[in-house]
GROMACS .gro file of C-alpha atoms in nm:
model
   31
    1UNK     CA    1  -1.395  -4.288   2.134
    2UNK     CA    2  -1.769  -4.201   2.080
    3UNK     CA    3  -1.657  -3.852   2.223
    4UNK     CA    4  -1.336  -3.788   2.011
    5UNK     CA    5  -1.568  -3.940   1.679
    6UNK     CA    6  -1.883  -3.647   1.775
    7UNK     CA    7  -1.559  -3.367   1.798
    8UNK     CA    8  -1.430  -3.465   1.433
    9UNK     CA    9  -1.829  -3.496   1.297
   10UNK     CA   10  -1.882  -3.142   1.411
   11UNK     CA   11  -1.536  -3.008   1.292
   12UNK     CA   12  -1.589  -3.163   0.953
   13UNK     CA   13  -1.968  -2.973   0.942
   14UNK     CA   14  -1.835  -2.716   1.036
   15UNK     CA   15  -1.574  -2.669   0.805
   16UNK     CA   16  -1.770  -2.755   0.527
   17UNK     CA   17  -2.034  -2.506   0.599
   18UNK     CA   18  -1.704  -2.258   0.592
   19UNK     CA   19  -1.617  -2.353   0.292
   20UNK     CA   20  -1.984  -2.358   0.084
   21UNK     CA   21  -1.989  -1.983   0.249
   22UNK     CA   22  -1.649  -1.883   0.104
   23UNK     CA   23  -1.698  -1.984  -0.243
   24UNK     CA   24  -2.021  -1.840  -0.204
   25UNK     CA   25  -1.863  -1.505  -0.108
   26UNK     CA   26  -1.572  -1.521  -0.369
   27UNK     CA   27  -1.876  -1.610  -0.653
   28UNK     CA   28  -2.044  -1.312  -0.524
   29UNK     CA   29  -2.357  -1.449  -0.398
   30UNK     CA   30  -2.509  -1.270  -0.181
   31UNK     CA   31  -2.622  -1.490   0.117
   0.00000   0.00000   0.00000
């Protein structure tokens, strides 16, 4: 449970660091 709870934690972190660096690229930020 503790495992399968870490797994989702990093997927969400992950995803949301996708995200923030998408709109980032489509506002034409440069990083």
């Amino acid at each position: 449970m503790t495992l399968l709870c870490e797994g989702h934690r990093i997927v969400f972190g992950v995803r949301k660091l996708a995200f923030a660096f998408f709109s980032s690229r489509l506002a034409g930020v440069p990083c």
